[in-house]
Coordinates of C-alpha atoms in Angstrom, one line a residue:
M1 CA 143.1 115.9 142.9
H2 CA 142.2 117.0 139.2
Q3 CA 141.9 114.2 136.7
A4 CA 142.7 115.1 133.1
K5 CA 140.4 114.4 130.3
H6 CA 141.3 111.7 128.1
P7 CA 141.2 112.6 124.3
T8 CA 138.2 111.2 122.7
V9 CA 138.3 109.4 119.3
I10 CA 135.1 108.3 117.4
V11 CA 136.0 105.0 115.5
A12 CA 133.4 104.9 112.8
A13 CA 133.8 101.3 110.8
G14 CA 131.1 99.0 109.6
Y15 CA 133.2 95.8 110.4
E16 CA 133.0 95.1 114.4
D17 CA 136.5 93.6 114.3
T18 CA 137.9 96.7 112.9
R19 CA 136.4 98.8 115.5
F20 CA 137.5 96.3 118.4
M21 CA 141.1 96.4 117.2
L22 CA 141.2 100.1 117.0
K23 CA 139.5 100.9 120.2
Y24 CA 141.7 98.1 122.2
W25 CA 144.8 99.9 120.8
L26 CA 143.5 103.5 121.3
E27 CA 142.4 102.8 124.7
A28 CA 146.0 101.1 125.7
Q29 CA 147.3 104.3 124.4
G30 CA 145.2 106.5 127.1
Y31 CA 142.5 107.6 124.5
G32 CA 138.6 107.4 125.3
V33 CA 136.9 105.7 122.5
V34 CA 133.2 106.0 121.2
E35 CA 132.2 103.6 118.5
A36 CA 130.0 104.0 115.3
E37 CA 128.8 101.3 113.2
N38 CA 128.1 103.3 110.3
G39 CA 128.5 107.1 108.7
R40 CA 125.0 108.1 110.1
E41 CA 126.0 107.2 113.4
A42 CA 129.3 109.0 113.5
F43 CA 127.5 112.1 112.2
E44 CA 124.9 112.0 114.8
L45 CA 127.8 111.4 117.5
T46 CA 129.4 114.5 116.4
C47 CA 126.0 116.5 116.6
V48 CA 126.0 115.8 120.5
Q49 CA 129.8 115.8 121.4
C50 CA 133.0 117.2 120.1
P51 CA 135.7 114.5 119.7
D52 CA 139.3 115.1 119.4
L53 CA 139.7 112.7 116.3
I54 CA 137.6 110.6 114.2
L55 CA 138.7 107.5 112.4
M56 CA 136.5 107.0 109.4
S57 CA 136.2 104.0 107.4
E58 CA 135.5 104.8 103.7
R59 CA 132.9 101.9 103.2
M60 CA 130.2 101.4 105.7
P61 CA 126.6 100.5 105.5
V62 CA 123.8 103.1 105.7
L63 CA 125.9 106.1 105.1
D64 CA 129.4 105.8 103.8
G65 CA 132.5 107.5 105.4
I66 CA 133.0 110.3 102.5
E67 CA 129.3 111.4 102.6
A68 CA 129.5 111.3 106.5
A69 CA 132.8 113.4 106.5
R70 CA 131.1 115.8 104.0
R71 CA 128.0 116.2 106.5
I72 CA 130.1 116.5 109.5
R73 CA 132.0 119.5 107.8
E74 CA 129.0 121.1 106.6
H75 CA 127.1 121.0 109.8
G76 CA 129.7 120.9 112.4
K77 CA 131.6 124.3 111.9
E78 CA 131.4 125.2 115.5
C79 CA 133.4 121.9 116.5
V80 CA 136.6 121.4 114.6
F81 CA 138.7 118.3 114.8
P82 CA 140.6 116.2 112.3
I83 CA 138.8 113.2 110.1
V84 CA 141.3 110.5 109.2
A85 CA 139.9 108.5 106.3
M86 CA 140.7 104.8 106.3
S87 CA 140.5 102.4 103.2
S88 CA 141.4 99.1 102.3
Y89 CA 141.3 100.3 98.8
P90 CA 143.7 103.2 98.7
T91 CA 143.1 104.4 95.2
K92 CA 144.0 107.8 93.9
E93 CA 140.2 108.4 93.4
A94 CA 139.4 107.4 97.0
R95 CA 142.1 109.6 98.3
A96 CA 140.9 112.6 96.2
A97 CA 137.4 111.9 97.3
A98 CA 138.2 111.7 101.0
F99 CA 140.0 115.1 100.8
A100 CA 137.3 116.8 98.7
A101 CA 134.9 115.8 101.7
G102 CA 136.8 117.6 104.2
C103 CA 139.2 114.6 105.5
D104 CA 142.5 115.7 106.9
S105 CA 144.4 112.7 106.2
F106 CA 143.9 109.4 104.4
V107 CA 145.2 105.8 105.6

């Protein structure tokens, strides 16, 4: 019997509780989840696998989500997937920076 591949989501967030909550909810919906603790890890993960979606926190240690999204878009042209920027400070400037970096949506 053929088993369908679950869509894969990279959850990139600096806070463990945020990653846990999103992973729990996404897995309950049938998604495979890979966690990244910072933007550098998210970028490195996209170099070795092509996710179906990235949920990227704007503020993270090591490399913030905006710069990580920019690097992913610059270096990952052979693999296209949406990046959703997440922020607890949803200012107009934060939204504009996310879209300028190549994010597809902002929450």
